[in-house]
Amino acid sequence: MTIIEIDNLKFSYLGQTETALEIEHLSISEGESVLITGKSGSGKSTLIQCINGIIPHVTAGKLTGNVRLKGEDVSEMTVAKISTIVGTLLQDPERQVLNYKVVEEIAFGPENLNCTHDEIEKRIQAATERTGIEDLMERDTDTLSGGEMQRVALTSVMAMEPEILVLDEPTSNIDPEGTEKIFQFLHQQKGVKTLIVVEHKVERALRFVDRIIVIDNGRIVLDIPKENMLEMVHTLLEKGIEIPEEFLYASKMGLKSADIETVREEIQREGITLHSHARRRGGDLVLEAQSKVEVPERIIVDAELKARKGTVVAIMGKNGAGKSTLLKAMLGLINKNQFTSSSSIKIDKVDLSESDISRRGAYISYLPQSFDLMLINRTVEREVKYSMRKRGIRNDELLQTIFEIFELYEIRAADPLRLSMGQRRRVSMAAILASEVRIVLMDEPTSGQDFYHKDLMGKELRKITDMGYTVIVVTHDGRFVYRYADELAIMHEGRIVFHGIPEEGFEISEQYGILPPSDHLLRRHEKNLEVE
Amino acid sequence: MNYIIDAIISWLIFLFGVAAPFYLILGVIGIGGFREITKYEVYNSFYYKLNPAIKILFSVVVMIIASMVIWWISALLAIVILLSYTSLRNGRRKAFIGSMFLLSVIIGTTWSYAPLTPPAILSIAFPHQTTFLDLWKWPSYFAIMGYQPYLTLQGLIYGVQISFRFAAVTIAALILVMTTTPSQILKALHKLRIPDPIVFSLMVAMKSVPMVFESLDTSVKLQMLRGLGSDRSKYLKPIFMLIAGLSAIVPTIVHLMRGAKDIAISADTRGFRAYNRRTYFVDIPMTRTDYYMVGLFLAGIGVAGIMLALGFGRAIPYIS
């Protein structure tokens, strides 16, 4: 039975002339699991907002055509009524959890539906059993890790007992372990609920979806059963979708399965050589940092980190492992009223241990996860020049190089805050590099970025390390690390438990909640490791 | 020469009123400190156990009393409430931040009133005094800003008195924010029949206040890292923090607005406002202590009323 039916849908956002979404026909059957994928800004979120009634009920714009849920037109239903049919989980858990206590958060939806105390209790119990968060029930939401918080948000959606579950990039802000738990849950729900998942990590979603829909420029450009994916990998790649290497090789070799072991055996049988990624040893030691951050109950960070000139050092670890805190301790950004901290830091042999933020900033630059907060100027050009001006630097050559690397010439007169997420990230990067500071710390820059933008960023990092910059990047993206990092540091419970080349790190990473990327798994027995 | 010295002293006095509150707010309390006194933290002392409705009522009662009675009763009330901060989690630190905040309110308000209040108003406030003690004569061009010709002792006293009317209420209201979760407030206000859209806006605002300070703090620190004020004296730090704080407003608002849309979607897609009424899974009952507090509030207002009727402690004139 068809549960969602879309006909001649056309939507443009208020004040914009171009059409954000145009769908001639789309139908989804009850119990079906659908993956919706595409580049950032392609229209995926717009489509799901048409399904869950946010468009037209909350977000204004010009809408024609119709979306029907169980035969009823969404535009004629109230959001409240829709919410009993469609449950929606968003990308960022911190932006959707409203309540202080976990139990209050889960009860929020049923309370809105005027359920009785017994009914709410029944729903809470059923939802928590399904998502497996019984152990979190007594916790306060602001003490949860990103992964835990997302599972609480998911449970609160499940407590609405929706027939359709819509998940908009549910794992892009959480660690691999949290991601795995969400996907395990979705796997269990396959066939039980109608699932619509917007996700960049195609290969992870494959185990529970029946169908893949690719959206590009607001239109459905591919709508295929999962089984046909191998035949269409190159089309998907052309549309900017992240395709793991095993799928590409499986397609190339005409295999029916993209199972890593099968593909690797076939590669060896056919004598294909897989090129490993070059790792740099780097130049002189430019960063030596030792940090200890603690609260009375526990040590949050007790770690030592070193980096060499011209290298990319990735820091990985579960949510709450202390990665971001380590970066903040190095920068002197730890709140002394909340934490006890001590740190020693040497950059290029200059001891900055006693220096304040401002002086440290002359040696280290920082790109936080919420990089929008550094965009304070009215134009891109002024934003990039700001750091130079404040540090008294005149270097037109560097400015020109930065504008070229980050492709900013065309948008130099634009307001940074009005740009797309990818562009804003590039402006922020350019702005911190313009200060001629050679050590760059980046906190989860891959979070929420699609394959195209992550790839672009990786190449940019390569270019700036060629120029002698050293980059320390905190990320959950194993594939990004495998492709672009020279060294991997694994953090666990505040300590760095491994620091070396990614190939060695990913051999032991699973015990610390970090899944090795398939690029590594395909090459794990290769001996042709390149080191520059 | 005297004219130049007079002008310099006048501007220094003027700047003290502007800079001192900013210094206290940015240099001593800091954005992090503001985050601490606007955020709920789990604890189990007296205020945390009170029903949120009682805490809302507490602010209202303090406001009523502070507006009715003579200034020193308001001042006493503000100091007593401030001392009670020590019972909160990290109480001493919160009391310190609260006292600095109180001081900034007093200085800021006093400087806003003292030089601008005309003698006619001071005559009402100080009915037994026929002359006022001139402390400083402002340059004539200060009249453009609305300044009176002289800064008087009575003007300063009047400013301090006025400031305590604001201070007591502000210090009391912060207790609600520091000791109550947003969802507890939602329940309390809902029971008080406040319309849900207003209640929800308040709830989101309460959730957002610490985030506002956190975002501002991050933005300010990012500007410092990029070199703002790096080549200047550390004594000028509060001024650069102020500049950074002003520059941080737009990116902070944009950042929060992007998040606010998700909050609205998250609530709407979970049936918020589906019906005129909603149920509550975890109820917050009125305890015996809450009823005692109501009694105390009524007694407080009653005593204030009786004293006023007897002519003791009236708000106007300000000095009896």
XYZ file of C-alpha atoms in Angstrom, chain A residues 49 52 54 58-59 79-80 83 86 88 90 92 94-101 103-105 107-117 120-121 124 140 142 156-157 160 331 333 335 337-338 357-358 360-362 364 366 368 370 372-377 383-384 386-387 390-391 417-419 424 431-432, chain B residues 29 32-33 35-36 39-42 89-90 93 181-184 186-187 200 203-204 207 211 214-216 218-231 244 247-248 250-252 254-256 258-282:
148
model
C 10.236 18.853 4.891
C 6.716 15.958 7.318
C 7.233 21.636 7.751
C 6.318 26.218 9.128
C 8.590 27.192 6.244
C 1.496 19.625 11.751
C 0.244 18.002 14.925
C 3.400 14.315 13.649
C 5.633 11.036 10.458
C 11.386 13.363 12.209
C 17.237 15.992 12.602
C 22.198 18.037 15.202
C 21.855 19.578 20.529
C 19.442 21.601 18.444
C 16.472 19.311 18.967
C 16.703 18.212 22.582
C 14.648 20.699 24.574
C 14.361 19.263 28.045
C 16.795 18.847 30.891
C 15.953 15.304 31.884
C 12.652 11.129 30.652
C 11.094 14.590 30.145
C 12.490 14.724 26.617
C 7.645 12.296 27.313
C 7.486 15.652 25.485
C 5.706 14.336 22.371
C 3.098 12.124 24.098
C 2.411 14.980 26.553
C 1.662 17.231 23.581
C -0.753 14.587 22.278
C -2.585 14.801 25.608
C -1.855 11.168 26.479
C -2.675 9.938 29.956
C 0.085 9.253 32.487
C 2.950 8.104 28.323
C 4.668 5.586 30.586
C 8.350 5.693 27.034
C 20.471 14.964 32.403
C 23.404 18.129 28.911
C 11.513 10.832 21.766
C 10.472 10.593 18.110
C 5.163 9.485 19.083
C 44.913 27.329 22.754
C 40.632 28.422 25.954
C 37.464 27.886 31.447
C 36.402 28.377 36.772
C 35.005 25.073 35.567
C 45.080 33.585 24.058
C 46.180 36.608 22.140
C 49.181 32.021 21.485
C 47.161 33.197 18.509
C 50.335 34.594 16.989
C 48.476 28.805 16.466
C 41.947 27.650 15.268
C 36.086 25.696 15.618
C 30.850 26.438 14.726
C 30.216 30.907 11.627
C 31.101 32.590 14.912
C 34.350 33.928 13.510
C 32.704 35.647 10.535
C 32.422 39.215 11.812
C 33.120 41.272 8.688
C 37.187 38.889 6.651
C 40.342 37.385 5.198
C 41.131 41.061 9.226
C 43.686 38.633 10.666
C 45.291 42.751 13.436
C 48.674 41.074 13.322
C 27.279 34.834 6.596
C 25.067 34.619 3.513
C 27.236 32.021 1.772
C 31.645 29.729 4.773
C 40.848 33.964 7.283
C 42.859 32.008 9.828
C 32.558 38.670 35.481
C 31.823 32.832 31.091
C 30.603 34.259 34.401
C 26.906 31.883 31.464
C 27.309 30.536 34.999
C 22.382 28.320 33.478
C 20.623 25.596 35.418
C 22.870 23.160 37.240
C 21.757 20.133 39.211
C 25.814 24.963 43.489
C 29.241 26.670 43.410
C 31.429 31.823 43.001
C 15.004 23.495 34.319
C 13.241 24.915 31.255
C 10.707 22.078 31.302
C 9.854 22.788 34.956
C 7.048 25.208 31.085
C 4.915 23.189 33.462
C 7.410 27.849 24.597
C 11.414 27.945 27.417
C 13.480 28.249 24.243
C 17.570 27.156 26.897
C 24.124 29.244 24.453
C 28.757 30.512 25.024
C 28.591 31.636 21.387
C 29.551 35.203 22.281
C 33.680 31.718 21.475
C 33.366 34.558 18.971
C 35.217 37.003 21.251
C 38.016 34.505 21.897
C 38.329 33.791 18.171
C 38.843 37.504 17.549
C 41.502 37.623 20.281
C 43.208 34.608 18.689
C 43.196 36.414 15.362
C 45.064 39.297 16.969
C 42.490 41.817 18.183
C 44.233 44.058 20.705
C 47.319 41.846 20.681
C 49.770 44.750 20.528
C 34.919 42.026 20.148
C 31.374 42.464 16.578
C 30.240 39.064 17.842
C 25.673 39.434 14.366
C 27.434 36.057 13.913
C 26.011 34.914 17.266
C 22.853 34.182 12.862
C 24.317 31.075 14.501
C 21.489 30.860 17.025
C 20.004 28.685 12.369
C 19.621 26.503 15.450
C 16.295 28.057 16.472
C 14.641 26.794 13.296
C 15.666 23.239 14.178
C 14.264 23.681 17.693
C 10.931 24.834 16.244
C 10.855 21.937 13.771
C 11.774 19.480 16.513
C 8.916 20.715 18.731
C 6.332 20.983 15.952
C 7.076 17.528 14.570
C 6.530 16.162 18.074
C 3.044 17.573 18.225
C 3.661 20.769 20.151
C 0.427 22.808 20.253
C -1.483 19.831 18.859
C -4.196 20.541 21.415
C -5.094 23.448 23.642
C -4.145 21.440 26.680
C -1.308 19.035 27.295
C -0.651 16.468 29.967
C 2.460 16.152 32.128
C 4.230 12.920 32.864
C 6.339 14.248 35.711
